[in-house]
Structure formats: structure tokens, C-alpha cells
Coordinates of C-alpha atoms and ligand atoms in Angstrom, one line a residue:
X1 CA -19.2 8.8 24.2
X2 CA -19.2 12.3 23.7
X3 CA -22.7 13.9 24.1
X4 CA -23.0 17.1 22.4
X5 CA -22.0 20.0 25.0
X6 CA -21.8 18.1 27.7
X7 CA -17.8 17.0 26.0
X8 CA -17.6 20.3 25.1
X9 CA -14.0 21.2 26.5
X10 CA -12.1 24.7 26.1
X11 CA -8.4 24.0 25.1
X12 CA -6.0 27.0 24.9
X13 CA -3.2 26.5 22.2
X14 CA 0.0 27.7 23.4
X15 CA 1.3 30.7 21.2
X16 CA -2.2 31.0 19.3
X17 CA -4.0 32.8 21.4
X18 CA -7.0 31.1 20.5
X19 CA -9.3 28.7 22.0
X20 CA -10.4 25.3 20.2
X21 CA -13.0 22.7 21.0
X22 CA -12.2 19.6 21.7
X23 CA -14.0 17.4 19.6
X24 CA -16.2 14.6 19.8
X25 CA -14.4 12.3 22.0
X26 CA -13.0 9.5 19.9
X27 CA -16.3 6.9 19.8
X28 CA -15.3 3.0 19.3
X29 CA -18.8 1.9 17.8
X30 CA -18.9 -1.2 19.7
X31 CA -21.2 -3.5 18.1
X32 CA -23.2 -6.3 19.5
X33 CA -19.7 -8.2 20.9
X34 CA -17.4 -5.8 19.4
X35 CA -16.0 -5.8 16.3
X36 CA -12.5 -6.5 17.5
X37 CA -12.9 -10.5 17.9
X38 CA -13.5 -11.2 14.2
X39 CA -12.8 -15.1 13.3
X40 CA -14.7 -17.2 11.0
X41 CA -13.8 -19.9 9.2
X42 CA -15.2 -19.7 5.4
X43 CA -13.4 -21.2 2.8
X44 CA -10.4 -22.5 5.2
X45 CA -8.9 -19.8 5.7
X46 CA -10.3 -17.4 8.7
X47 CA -11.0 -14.0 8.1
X48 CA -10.3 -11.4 10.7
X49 CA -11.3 -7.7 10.8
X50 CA -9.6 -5.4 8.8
X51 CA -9.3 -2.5 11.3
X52 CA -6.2 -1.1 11.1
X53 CA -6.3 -1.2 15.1
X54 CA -7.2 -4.6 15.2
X55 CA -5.4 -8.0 14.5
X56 CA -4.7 -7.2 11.0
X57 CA -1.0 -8.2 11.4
X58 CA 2.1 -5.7 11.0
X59 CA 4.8 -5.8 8.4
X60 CA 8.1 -7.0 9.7
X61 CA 11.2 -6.3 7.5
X62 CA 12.6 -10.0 7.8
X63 CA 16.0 -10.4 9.9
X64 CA 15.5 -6.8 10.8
X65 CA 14.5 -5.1 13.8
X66 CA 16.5 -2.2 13.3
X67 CA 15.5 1.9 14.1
X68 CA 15.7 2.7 10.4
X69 CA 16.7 6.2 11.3
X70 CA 20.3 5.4 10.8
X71 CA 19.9 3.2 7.8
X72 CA 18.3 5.5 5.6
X73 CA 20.0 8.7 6.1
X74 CA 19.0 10.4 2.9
X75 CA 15.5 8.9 2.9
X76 CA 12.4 10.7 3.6
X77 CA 11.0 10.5 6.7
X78 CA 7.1 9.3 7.1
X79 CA 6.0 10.4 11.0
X80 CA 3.0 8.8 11.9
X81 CA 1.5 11.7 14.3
X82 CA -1.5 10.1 15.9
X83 CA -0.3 8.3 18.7
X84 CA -1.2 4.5 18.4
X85 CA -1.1 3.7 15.2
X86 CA 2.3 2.4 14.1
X87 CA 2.6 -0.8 11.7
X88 CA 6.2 -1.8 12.9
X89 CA 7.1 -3.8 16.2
X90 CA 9.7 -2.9 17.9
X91 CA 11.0 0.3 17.9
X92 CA 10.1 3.8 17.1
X93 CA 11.2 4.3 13.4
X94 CA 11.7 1.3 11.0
X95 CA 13.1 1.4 7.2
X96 CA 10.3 0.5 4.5
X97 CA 10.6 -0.9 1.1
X98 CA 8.1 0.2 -1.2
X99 CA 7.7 -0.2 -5.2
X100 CA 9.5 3.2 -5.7
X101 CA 12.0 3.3 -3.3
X102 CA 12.6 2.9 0.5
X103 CA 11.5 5.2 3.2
X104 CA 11.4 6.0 7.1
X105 CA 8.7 5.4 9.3
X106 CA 8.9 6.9 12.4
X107 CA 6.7 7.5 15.2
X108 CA 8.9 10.1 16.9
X109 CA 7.5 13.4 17.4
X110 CA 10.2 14.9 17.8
X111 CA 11.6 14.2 14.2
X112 CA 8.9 16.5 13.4
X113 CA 10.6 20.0 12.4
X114 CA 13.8 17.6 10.6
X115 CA 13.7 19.1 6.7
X116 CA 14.0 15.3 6.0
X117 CA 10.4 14.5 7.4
X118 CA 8.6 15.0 4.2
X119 CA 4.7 13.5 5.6
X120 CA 2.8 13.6 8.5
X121 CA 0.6 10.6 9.0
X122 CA -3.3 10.8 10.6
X123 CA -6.0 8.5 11.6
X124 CA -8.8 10.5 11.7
X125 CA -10.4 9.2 14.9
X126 CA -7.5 10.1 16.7
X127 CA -7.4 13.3 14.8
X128 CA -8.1 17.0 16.9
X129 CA -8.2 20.4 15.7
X130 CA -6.6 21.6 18.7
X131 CA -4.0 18.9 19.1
X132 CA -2.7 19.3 15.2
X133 CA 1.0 20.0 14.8
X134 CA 1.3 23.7 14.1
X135 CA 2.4 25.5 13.0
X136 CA 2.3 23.5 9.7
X137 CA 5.4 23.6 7.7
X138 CA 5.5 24.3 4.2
X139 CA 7.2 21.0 3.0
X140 CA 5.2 18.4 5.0
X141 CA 2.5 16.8 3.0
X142 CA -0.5 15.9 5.7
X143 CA -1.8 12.7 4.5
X144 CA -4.8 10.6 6.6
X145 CA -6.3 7.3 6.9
X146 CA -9.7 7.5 7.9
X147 CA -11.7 4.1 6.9
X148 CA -15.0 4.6 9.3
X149 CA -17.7 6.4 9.3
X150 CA -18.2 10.1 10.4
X151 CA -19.4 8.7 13.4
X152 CA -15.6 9.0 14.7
X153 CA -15.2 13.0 13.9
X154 CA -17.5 15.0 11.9
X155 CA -14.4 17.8 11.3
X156 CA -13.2 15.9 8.4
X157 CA -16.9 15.8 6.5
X158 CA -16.9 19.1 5.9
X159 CA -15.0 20.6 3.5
X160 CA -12.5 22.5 5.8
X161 CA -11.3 19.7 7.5
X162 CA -10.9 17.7 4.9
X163 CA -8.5 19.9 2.9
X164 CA -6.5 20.4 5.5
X165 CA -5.0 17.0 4.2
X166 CA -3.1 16.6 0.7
X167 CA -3.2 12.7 0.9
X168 CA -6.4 10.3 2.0
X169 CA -7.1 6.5 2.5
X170 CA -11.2 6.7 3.2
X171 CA -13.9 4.4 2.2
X172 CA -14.4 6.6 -0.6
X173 CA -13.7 5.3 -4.5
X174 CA -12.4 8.9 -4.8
X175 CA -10.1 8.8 -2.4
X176 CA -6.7 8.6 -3.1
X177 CA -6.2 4.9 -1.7
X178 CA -9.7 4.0 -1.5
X179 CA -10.6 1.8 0.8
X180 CA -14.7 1.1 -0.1
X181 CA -14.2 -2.6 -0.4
X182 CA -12.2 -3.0 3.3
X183 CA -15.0 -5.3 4.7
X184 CA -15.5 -7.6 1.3
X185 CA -12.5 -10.3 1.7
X186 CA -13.1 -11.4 -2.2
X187 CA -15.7 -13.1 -4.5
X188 CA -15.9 -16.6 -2.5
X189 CA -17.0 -14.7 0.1
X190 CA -20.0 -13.8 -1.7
X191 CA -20.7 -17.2 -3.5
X192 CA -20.7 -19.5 0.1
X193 CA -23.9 -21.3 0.1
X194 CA -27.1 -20.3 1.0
X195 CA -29.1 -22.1 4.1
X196 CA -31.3 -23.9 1.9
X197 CA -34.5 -22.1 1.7
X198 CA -36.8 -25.2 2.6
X199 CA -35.3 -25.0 6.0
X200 CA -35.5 -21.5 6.4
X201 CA -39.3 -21.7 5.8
X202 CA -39.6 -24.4 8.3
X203 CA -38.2 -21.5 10.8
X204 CA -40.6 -19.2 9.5
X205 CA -43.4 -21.5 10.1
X206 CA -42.0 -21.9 13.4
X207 CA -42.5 -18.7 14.4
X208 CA -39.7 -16.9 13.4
X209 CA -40.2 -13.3 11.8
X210 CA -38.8 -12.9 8.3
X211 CA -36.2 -9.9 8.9
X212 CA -34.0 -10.3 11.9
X213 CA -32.4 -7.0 13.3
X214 CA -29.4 -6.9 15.5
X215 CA -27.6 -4.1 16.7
X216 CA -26.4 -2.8 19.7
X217 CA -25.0 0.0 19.6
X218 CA -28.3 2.4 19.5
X219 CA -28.2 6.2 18.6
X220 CA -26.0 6.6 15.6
X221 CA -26.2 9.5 13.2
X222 CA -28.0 7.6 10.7
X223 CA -31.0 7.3 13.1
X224 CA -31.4 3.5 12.9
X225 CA -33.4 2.9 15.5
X226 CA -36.8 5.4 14.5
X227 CA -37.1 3.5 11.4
X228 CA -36.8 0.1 12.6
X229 CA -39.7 1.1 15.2
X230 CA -41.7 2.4 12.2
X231 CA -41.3 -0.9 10.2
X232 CA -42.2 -2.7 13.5
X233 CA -45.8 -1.6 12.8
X234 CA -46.5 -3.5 9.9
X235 CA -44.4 -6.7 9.6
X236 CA -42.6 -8.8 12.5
X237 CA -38.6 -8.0 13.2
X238 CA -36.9 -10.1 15.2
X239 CA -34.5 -8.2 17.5
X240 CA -31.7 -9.6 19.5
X241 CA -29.2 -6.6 20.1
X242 CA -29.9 -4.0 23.0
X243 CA -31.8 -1.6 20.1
X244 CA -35.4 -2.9 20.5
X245 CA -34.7 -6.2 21.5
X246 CA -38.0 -8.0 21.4
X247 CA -36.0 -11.5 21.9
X248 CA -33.6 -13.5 23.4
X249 CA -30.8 -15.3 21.6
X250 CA -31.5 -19.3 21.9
X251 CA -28.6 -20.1 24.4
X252 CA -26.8 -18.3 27.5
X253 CA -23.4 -18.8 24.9
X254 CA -25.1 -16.8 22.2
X255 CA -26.4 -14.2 24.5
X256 CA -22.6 -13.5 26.2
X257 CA -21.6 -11.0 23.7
X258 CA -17.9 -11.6 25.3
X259 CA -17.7 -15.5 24.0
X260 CA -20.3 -15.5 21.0
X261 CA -19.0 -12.3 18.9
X262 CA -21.3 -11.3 15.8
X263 CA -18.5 -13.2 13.9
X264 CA -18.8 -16.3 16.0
X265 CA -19.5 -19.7 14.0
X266 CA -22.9 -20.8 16.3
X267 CA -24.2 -17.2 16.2
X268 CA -23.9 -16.5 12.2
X269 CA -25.3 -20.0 12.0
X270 CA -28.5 -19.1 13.8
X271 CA -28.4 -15.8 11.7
X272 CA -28.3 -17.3 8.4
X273 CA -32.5 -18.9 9.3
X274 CA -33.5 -15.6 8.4
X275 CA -34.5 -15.1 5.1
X276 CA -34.0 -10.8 5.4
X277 CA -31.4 -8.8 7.5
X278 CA -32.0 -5.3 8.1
X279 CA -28.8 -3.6 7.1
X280 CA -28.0 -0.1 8.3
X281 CA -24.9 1.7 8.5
X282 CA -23.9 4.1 11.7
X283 CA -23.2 6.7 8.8
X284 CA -24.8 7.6 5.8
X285 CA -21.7 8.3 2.9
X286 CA -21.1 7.9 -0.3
X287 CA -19.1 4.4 -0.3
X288 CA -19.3 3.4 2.7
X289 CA -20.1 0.3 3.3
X290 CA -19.6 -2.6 6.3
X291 CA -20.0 -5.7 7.5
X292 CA -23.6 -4.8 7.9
X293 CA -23.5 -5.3 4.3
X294 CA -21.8 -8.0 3.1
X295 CA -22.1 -10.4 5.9
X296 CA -26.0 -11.0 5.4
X297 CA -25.2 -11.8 1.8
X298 CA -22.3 -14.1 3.0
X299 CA -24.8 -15.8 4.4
X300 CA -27.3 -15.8 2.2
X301 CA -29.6 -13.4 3.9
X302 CA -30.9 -10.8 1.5
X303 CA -30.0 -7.1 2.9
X304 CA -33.0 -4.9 3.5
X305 CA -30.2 -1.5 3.6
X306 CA -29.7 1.7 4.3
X307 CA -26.5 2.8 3.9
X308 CA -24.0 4.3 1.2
X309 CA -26.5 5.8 -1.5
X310 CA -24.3 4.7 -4.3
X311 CA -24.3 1.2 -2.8
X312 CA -25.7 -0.7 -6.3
X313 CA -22.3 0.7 -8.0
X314 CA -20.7 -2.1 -5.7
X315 CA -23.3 -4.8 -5.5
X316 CA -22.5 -8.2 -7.5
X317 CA -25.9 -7.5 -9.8
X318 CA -28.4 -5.5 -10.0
X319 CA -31.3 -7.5 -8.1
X320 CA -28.9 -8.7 -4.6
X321 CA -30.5 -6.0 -2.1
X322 CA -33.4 -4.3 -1.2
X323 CA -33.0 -0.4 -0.8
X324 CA -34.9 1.3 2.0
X325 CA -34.7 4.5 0.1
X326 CA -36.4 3.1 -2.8
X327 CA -39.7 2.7 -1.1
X328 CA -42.1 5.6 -0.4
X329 CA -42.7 4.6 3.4
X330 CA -41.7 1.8 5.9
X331 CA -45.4 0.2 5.3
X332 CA -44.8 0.0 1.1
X333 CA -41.3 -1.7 2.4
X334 CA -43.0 -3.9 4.7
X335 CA -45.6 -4.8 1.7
X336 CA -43.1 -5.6 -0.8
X337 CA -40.8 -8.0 2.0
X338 CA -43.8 -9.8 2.7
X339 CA -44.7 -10.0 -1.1
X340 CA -41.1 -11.9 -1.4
X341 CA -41.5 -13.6 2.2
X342 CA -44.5 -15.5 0.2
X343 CA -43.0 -16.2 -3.1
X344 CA -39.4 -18.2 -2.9
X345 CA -38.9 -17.7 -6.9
X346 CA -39.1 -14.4 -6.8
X347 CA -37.2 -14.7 -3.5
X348 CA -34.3 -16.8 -5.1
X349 CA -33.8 -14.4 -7.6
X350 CA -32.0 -12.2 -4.6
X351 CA -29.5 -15.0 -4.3
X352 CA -28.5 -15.7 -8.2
X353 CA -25.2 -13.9 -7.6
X354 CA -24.2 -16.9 -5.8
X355 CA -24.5 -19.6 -8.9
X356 CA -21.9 -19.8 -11.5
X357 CA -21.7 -16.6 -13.5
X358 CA -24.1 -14.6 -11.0
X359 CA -21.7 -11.8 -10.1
X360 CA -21.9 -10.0 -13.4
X361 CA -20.7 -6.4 -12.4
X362 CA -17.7 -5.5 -13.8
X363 CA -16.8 -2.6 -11.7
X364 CA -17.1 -5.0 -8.4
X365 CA -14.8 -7.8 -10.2
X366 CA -12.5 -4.9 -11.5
X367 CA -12.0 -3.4 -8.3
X368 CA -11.3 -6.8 -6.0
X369 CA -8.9 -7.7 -8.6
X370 CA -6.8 -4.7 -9.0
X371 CA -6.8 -3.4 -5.1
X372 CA -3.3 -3.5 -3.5
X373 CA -4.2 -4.2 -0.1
X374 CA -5.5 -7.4 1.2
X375 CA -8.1 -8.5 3.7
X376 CA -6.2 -11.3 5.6
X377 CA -4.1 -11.9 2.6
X378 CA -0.7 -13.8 3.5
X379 CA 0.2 -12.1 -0.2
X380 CA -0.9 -8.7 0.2
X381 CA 0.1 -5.7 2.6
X382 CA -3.0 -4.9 4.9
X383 CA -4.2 -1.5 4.2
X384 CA -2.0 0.1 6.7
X385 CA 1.3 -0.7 5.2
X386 CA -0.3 -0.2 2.1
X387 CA -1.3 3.1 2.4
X388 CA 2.2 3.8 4.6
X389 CA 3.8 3.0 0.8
X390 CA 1.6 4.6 -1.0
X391 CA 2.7 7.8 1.2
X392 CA 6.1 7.1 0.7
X393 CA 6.0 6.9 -3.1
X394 CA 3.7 9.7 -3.2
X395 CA 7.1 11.7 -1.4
X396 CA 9.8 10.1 -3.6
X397 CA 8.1 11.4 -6.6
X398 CA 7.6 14.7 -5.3
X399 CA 11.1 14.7 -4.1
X400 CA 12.3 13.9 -7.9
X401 CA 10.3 16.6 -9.2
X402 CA 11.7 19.2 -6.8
X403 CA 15.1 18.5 -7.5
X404 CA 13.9 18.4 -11.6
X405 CA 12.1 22.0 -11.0
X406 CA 15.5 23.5 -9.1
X407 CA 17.7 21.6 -11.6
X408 CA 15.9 23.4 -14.3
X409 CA 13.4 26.2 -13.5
X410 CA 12.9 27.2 -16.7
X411 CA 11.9 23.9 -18.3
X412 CA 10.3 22.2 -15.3
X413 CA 7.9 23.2 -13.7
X414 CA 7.4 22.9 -9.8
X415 CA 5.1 20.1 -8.6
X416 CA 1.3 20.8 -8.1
X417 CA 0.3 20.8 -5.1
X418 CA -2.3 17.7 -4.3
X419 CA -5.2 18.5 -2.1
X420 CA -7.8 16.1 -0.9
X421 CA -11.7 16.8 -1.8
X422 CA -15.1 16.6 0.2
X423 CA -15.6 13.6 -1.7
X424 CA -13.3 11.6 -0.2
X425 CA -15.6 11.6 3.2
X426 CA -18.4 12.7 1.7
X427 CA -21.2 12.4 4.4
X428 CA -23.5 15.1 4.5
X429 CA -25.7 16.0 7.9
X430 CA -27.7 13.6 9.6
X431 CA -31.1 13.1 8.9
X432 CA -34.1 11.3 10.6
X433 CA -34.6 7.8 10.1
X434 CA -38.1 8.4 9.7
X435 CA -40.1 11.8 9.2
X436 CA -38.6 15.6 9.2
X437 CA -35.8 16.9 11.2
X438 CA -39.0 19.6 12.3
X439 CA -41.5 17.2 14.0
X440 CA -38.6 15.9 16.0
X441 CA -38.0 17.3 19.7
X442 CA -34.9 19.6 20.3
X443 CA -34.7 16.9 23.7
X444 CA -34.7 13.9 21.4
X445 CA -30.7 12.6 22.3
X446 CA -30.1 11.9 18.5
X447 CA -30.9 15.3 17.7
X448 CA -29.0 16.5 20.6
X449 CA -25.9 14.4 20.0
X450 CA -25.3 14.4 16.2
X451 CA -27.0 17.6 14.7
X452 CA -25.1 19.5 16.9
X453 CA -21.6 16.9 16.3
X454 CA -22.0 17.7 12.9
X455 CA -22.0 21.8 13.3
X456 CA -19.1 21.1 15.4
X457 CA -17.5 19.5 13.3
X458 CA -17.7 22.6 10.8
X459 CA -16.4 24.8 13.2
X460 CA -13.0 23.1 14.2
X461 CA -12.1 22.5 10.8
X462 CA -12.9 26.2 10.2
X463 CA -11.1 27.1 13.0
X464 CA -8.0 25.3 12.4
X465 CA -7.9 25.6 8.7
X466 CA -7.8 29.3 9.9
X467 CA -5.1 28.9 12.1
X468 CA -2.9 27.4 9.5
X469 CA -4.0 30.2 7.2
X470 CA -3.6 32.6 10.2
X471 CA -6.5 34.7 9.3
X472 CA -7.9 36.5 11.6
X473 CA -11.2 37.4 10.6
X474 CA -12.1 33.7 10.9
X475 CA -10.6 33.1 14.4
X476 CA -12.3 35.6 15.6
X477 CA -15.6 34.3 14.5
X478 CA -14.7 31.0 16.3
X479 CA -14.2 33.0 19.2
X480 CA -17.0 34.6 19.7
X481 CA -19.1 31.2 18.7
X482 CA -16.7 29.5 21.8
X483 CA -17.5 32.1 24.3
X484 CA -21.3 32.4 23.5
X485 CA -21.1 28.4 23.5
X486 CA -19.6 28.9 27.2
X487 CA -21.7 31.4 28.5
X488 CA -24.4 28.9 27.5
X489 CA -23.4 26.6 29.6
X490 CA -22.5 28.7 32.6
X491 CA -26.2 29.8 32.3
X492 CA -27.6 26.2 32.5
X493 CA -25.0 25.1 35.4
Ligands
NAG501 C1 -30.4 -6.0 -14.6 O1 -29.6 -7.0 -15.2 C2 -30.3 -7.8 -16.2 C3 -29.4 -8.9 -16.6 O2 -28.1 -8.5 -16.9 C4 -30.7 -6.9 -17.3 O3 -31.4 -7.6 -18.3 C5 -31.6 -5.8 -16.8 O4 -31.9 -4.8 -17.8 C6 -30.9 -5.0 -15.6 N1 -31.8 -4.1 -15.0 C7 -31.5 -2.9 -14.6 C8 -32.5 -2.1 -14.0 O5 -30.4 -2.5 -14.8
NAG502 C1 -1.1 20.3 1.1 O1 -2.4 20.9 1.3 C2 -2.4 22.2 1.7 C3 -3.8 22.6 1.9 O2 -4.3 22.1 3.0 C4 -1.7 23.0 0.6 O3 -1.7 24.4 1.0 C5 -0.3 22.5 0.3 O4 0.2 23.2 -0.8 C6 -0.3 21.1 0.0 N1 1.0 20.5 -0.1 C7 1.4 19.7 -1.0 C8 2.8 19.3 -0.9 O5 0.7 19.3 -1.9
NAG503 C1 -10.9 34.6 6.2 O1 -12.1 33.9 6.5 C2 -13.3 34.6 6.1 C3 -14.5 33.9 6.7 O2 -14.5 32.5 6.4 C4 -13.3 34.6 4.6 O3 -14.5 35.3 4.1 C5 -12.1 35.3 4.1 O4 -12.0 35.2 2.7 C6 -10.8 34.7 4.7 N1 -9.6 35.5 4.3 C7 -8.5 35.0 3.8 C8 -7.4 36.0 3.6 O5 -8.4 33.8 3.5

């Protein structure tokens, strides 16, 4: 994991004559067992993870292995840039069929500079202000799919980086293939069956604290950790993951992170005794939301979150999860959990979303039914071949009204062009868990790490949007922030 300065790396662009810094190294959050092994049953059907670099499946062209390249001669040409991330098997380029027409995909770099190669393909993980194709040609639309959480690369949270790209698939709604609902598989997943509450007082009276915590993976810009340790102090928290683990899991099984995932059957089993989760995301943005989320209320659990701050806009009704933010301090929370802890009607009322009729918002309902992509849907493209069409009719349309435009200047106008917003990854900068940014250390390693991510974030986007720009005025700046950076470090060596 990159650490603040001490990734800091000085890269010199060939030609530019300028310096970038390497970002923050790409960070797999690796959660208690990893979120790579997902497999549940629920339903009959197992769910995997949706990460586009997980098992999600690719998108075969039946009785056709073929480069594509050849095929489709006068088609446009979609180049996936970041290295790694190419739905098709085998081969480097593959023809696509999407509801507007049919395109290439390629992985090729070196189709980059062909006038036929109308988009360049990102995912931002992979994504690095000083590795970025430049310079950037004029008739290449930059489009990016970026479903985690700043927590990858800050440079695309500010609003620098972000424009850079004219096409987005984010967690955000405003995205232009949003991808908010990626870890919410449909409606039954919400409606399984509760562990009857009877036997999860019968834990309780056995011990067992009324919010269960589990997390592993520790320091994360939304500062999990300092307000679980807060909360500590006034009502018990059972934690099994590495962050302030105060127990062990029941067997050696569940405690191998390698057999018993945090999707494994056994483990979500002894997870759903708990009556509360505590829920936080890594990140704090608008829409995004994880399995953090939805997997306590899969199993019945009520969420006790932190998270995306428009998170009710999404929730099945309005009384399914209690919000950190909405309580003046971690001892009012710990008040009001224990207020519920001791009164199962007003406890129930949590989990009314899963009888018949429960899940009365309209948006949610709206939004599962009319999104393209599937989670682990035999009937629906993942996200990734999704969005790979959504590019591609995004190009065929701009292509038509080109030739419209040079067909007739006078009467048609030439296409807009399409820019993505800071609302499509709209996480601002980390704040504390718990009390003011002030009262905390300079040595404290979450200030250390993502304050200072974040501001470096800023400046590669700056930097590079720069670049593409070619002003000067701005590289400079960028310079002189490298070298004092530099001399910095020389000083502490
Ligand atoms: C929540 O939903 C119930 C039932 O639809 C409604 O009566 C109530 O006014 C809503 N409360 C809020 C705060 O929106
Ligand atoms: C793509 O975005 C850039 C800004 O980053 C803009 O200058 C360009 O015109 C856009 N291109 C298209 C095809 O929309
Ligand atoms: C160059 O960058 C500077 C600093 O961000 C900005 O004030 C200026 O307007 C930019 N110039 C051009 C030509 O874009």
C-alpha cells in the first residue's frame, strides 16, 4: 500500500519535459478473506462479486473467436488502455454487437494513433497521471470505469481529474452508466428471512454483544476504526476482523480467512445472531455503497452506517438503517441501539421491508428494474460489457452526427462535446471518524496516509489536465511543488 511520501516516485515523461508523481500505488482493499471468493447460495442461484476483475464472467461472441480487427473494417475501434482489463478471451481485439451497431474492442496499444480508434477505455485504479496516453488526440473520447471507492486514486475526486474523461461508469447515479446498485443482486435479496429474533436474544443472553464489527482491512480514508473505539466506551461490539478484534471466531474454519470468506455459508450464518452490524464504507461518496451495506440487511441484521450520505435515496423504506451521522455523538448512538436492543417491536420495525409490500421506495424498485447490467444474471451483460456498449453506442452516434454536421454545416450543427462532472466521484476530503481534523497528530498514519493522498490526488490531475492543455503556467507550479516535495525528502533521508 502506498504510504504517503514514502511511494512518492519522480517519473520523467519522455518529450514533456516535466516530472509527474506517481500516484498512490493501486490499493486492492482486501477485506477480511478478500472480496475475490464471493459464493453464496441465496435463492438457488449463487451470487458472485461483481468486480469487474473478479469472476464476473466474459462475453463470448458464440462460434467466434476471431481478432475482430479484420471483420469490422469500417467500425470504430474501442482500445481498452489500462492493461488487465479486457472482457474477451482469446485474443487481443474481438468484434462487439451492441443495440446500435457493432464495434471493435481491442486491447492493442498500438492501434492507438489509427483515426479509426474513436475511445480510449480506463479503469481508474489502474489509471496514472504520468502513464496517460499523450499526447491526447482530438478525436478520441476518454471514457472510464471506476466502480470503487476513492480509496484506489484520489486524482479522479477532484475535479481535474475527473474531466479529463468525457465518458464515466462510477457508483454515482450521475454518472453516465451508473453503477450505485453494483453490490444489490435484486429485491429477493433483500426479502430472505430474518434469524428469528427469539434466537438471536438467546445469543444475546448468552453473552453476545448486540453490534458485531468486522473488518480487516484498518486505516481507510473514512477513519473507521477512531469511531468504532469511541462507541466501544459505551455499549459492547463484538470484533472479529484484525481492526480491534476483541474475539475470536467460534472455529479454526471460520478464523482461516483463506477457507471461510466473509461470503462463506457457516461464517454469514454465525453473522446473522447479531441483531446490529456496524456498516462503514472505506470511502465516504455520494452513492456509494457496498456489501457493507446490503449484506447485513440480507441477513436480517439492521445496519448501524456510515457511508454514502445520500444513502436513504436507495434504502427499501424509510426506517431499514440507522445513520451514524444522525446522532450528535457515539454515546447518543450507543443510547438509542441499546434503547432498540431492549424493545424487539420497535426493533422489528427495522425489518418490515422484508414482509410483503415492505420495500415501498419507488426510486430503489425503479432503478433495479430498469438497469442494463446484471449481477450474476445468465440474462444480462455484467457491467463491463455493458458499459463496453454503452461506449460503443455512445461513438456510433457521434460518428453519425459528424458525418450529418460535414454533410451539412449549415443546417447541422457539430456534436457537443460530453464531459464528465465532479459528481460522478464525488468524494470530498477525508475526515476524522471521530473529533476535528486539529486535535489529531500530524504522526497519526491516517492523517499521514490519506490527507496527504487526497492533495495528491489534486495535483496530478492538475498536472496532467495541464499537460493536455499544455499550459505552462500550471506545469510550472507542479514543478516547483515536485522539487520542494523532493528536497523534503532528501532533508529527512
Ligand atoms: C416513512 O414512511 C411512512 C409510511 O410510508 C410515512 O407515514 C412516514 O411519514 C415516512 N416518514 C418519513 C420521515 O419520511
Ligand atoms: C472530451 O473531454 C475533453 C475534456 O477533457 C474535451 O476537451 C473534449 O472536447 C471531449 N471530447 C468529446 C468527443 O466530447
Ligand atoms: C493555466 O493554469 C492556471 C493555474 O491553474 C490558470 O489560472 C490559467 O487560467 C490557465 N491558463 C489557461 C490558458 O488555461
Amino acid at each position: 500500500m502506498a504510504v504517503g511520501l514514502a511511494g512518492f516516485v519522480l517519473v520523467v515523461l519522455p518529450g514533456l519535459g516535466v516530472c509527474l508523481a506517481s500516484g498512490p500505488g493501486p490499493v486492492a482493499e482486501v477485506e477480511a478473506g478478500g472480496e475475490a471468493a464471493w459464493a453464496e447460495p441465496w435463492d438457488g442461484a449463487v451470487f458472485r462479486p461483481p468486480s469487474p476483475l473478479g469472476s464476473v464472467g466474459v462475453a463470448h461472441r458464440s462460434g467466434s473467436a476471431g481478432p475482430g480487427w479484420e471483420e469490422g473494417l469500417d467500425l470504430p475501434v474501442l482500445l481498452w488502455w489500462s492493461p488487465g482489463l479486457f472482457p474477451h478471451f482469446p485474443g487481443d481485439s474481438e468484434l462487439i454487437e451492441c443495440p446500435r451497431g457493432a464495434c471493435v474492442a481491442s486491447r492493442d496499444r498500438r492501434v492507438r494513433g489509427n483515426p479509426r480508434t474513436r475511445a480510449l477505455l480506463f479503469y481508474g485504479t489502474d489509471f496514472r497521471a504520468s502513464e496517460a496516453p499523450l499526447p491526447r488526440l482530438a478525436h478520441q473520447s476518454w471514457a472510464l470505469l471506476h466502480e470503487e471507492s476513492p480509496l484506489n486514486n484520489y486524482l479522479l475526486s477532484h475535479a481535474a481529474g475527473i474531466r479529463l474523461f468525457n465518458l464515466t461508469a462510477t457508483f454515482s447515479r450521475h454518472s453516465d452508466y451508473p453503477l450505485s446498485l453494483q453490490w444489490l443482486p435484486g429485491i429477493a435479496y433483500l426479502r430472505r428471512a430474518a434469524t428469528p429474533l427469539p434466537e438471536r436474544s438467546e445469543w444475546r443472553r448468552r453473552g453476545y454483544a448486540p453490534l458485531l464489527y468486522l473488518q480487516s482491512h484498518c486505516d481507510v480514508p473514512s477513519d473507521r476504526d477512531r469511531y468504532v473505539r469511541e462507541l466501544m466506551r459505551y455499549i459492547p461490539v463484538d470484533s472479529y476482523g484484525k481492526c480491534l478484534q476483541n474475539r475470536e471466531l467460534p472455529s479454526p474454519r471460520l478464523q482461516d480467512t483463506t477457507t471461510a470468506t466473509t461470503e462463506d455459508l457457516e461464517l454469514l450464518t454465525f453473522l446473522s445472531r447479531y441483531k446490529f452490524h456496524l456498516a462503514f464504507e472505506n470511502a465516504i461518496c455520494d452513492d456509494y455503497m457496498t456489501e457493507k451495506l446490503w449484506r447485513p440487511m440480507h441477513l436480517g441484521a439492521v445496519p448501524v452506517y456510515r457511508g454514502s450520505p445520500s444513502v436513504r435515496d436507495w434504502m427499501p423504506n424509510n426506517h431499514s438503517i440507522i445513520l451514524i451521522n444522525d446522532f450528535e455523538s457515539p454515546q447518543k448512538l450507543a443510547e438509542f441501539i441499546d434503547f432498540l436492543d431492549n424493545n424487539d417491536e420497535e426493533y422489528m420495525k427495522y425489518l418490515a421491508y422484508k414482509q410483503p409490500g415492505g420495500i415501498t421506495n419507488q426510486f430503489l424498485l425503479a432503478s433495479l428494474r430498469h438497469r442494463e447490467w446484471g449481477v450474476n444474471d445468465p440474462l444480462l451483460p455484467n457491467y463491463l460489457n455493458g458499459f463496453e456498449c454503452f461506449v460503443c453506442d455512445h461513438e456510433l452516434a457521434r460518428l453519425e452526427a459528424e458525418k450529418a454536421h460535414a454533410a451539412s454545416p449549415g443546417d447541422t450543427p457539430a456534436p457537443e462535446p460530453h464531459i464528465a462532472q465532479p459528481s460522478h466521484m464525488n468524494c470530498p476530503m477525508p475526515t476524522p471518524g471521530f473529533g476535528n481534523v486539529e486535535e489529531i497528530t500530524e504522526s497519526d498514519s491516517w492523517k499521514e496516509m490519506w490527507v496527504q493522498d487526497y492533495w495528491q490526488g489534486l495535483d496530478q490531475g492538475e498536472a496532467l489536465a495541464a499537460m493536455i492543455h499544455n499550459n505552462e503556467t500550471q506545469q510550472r507550479k507542479f514543478w516547483d511543488y515536485l522539487h520542494e516535495i523532493f528536497m523534503k525528502r532528501n532533508q529527512n533521508l
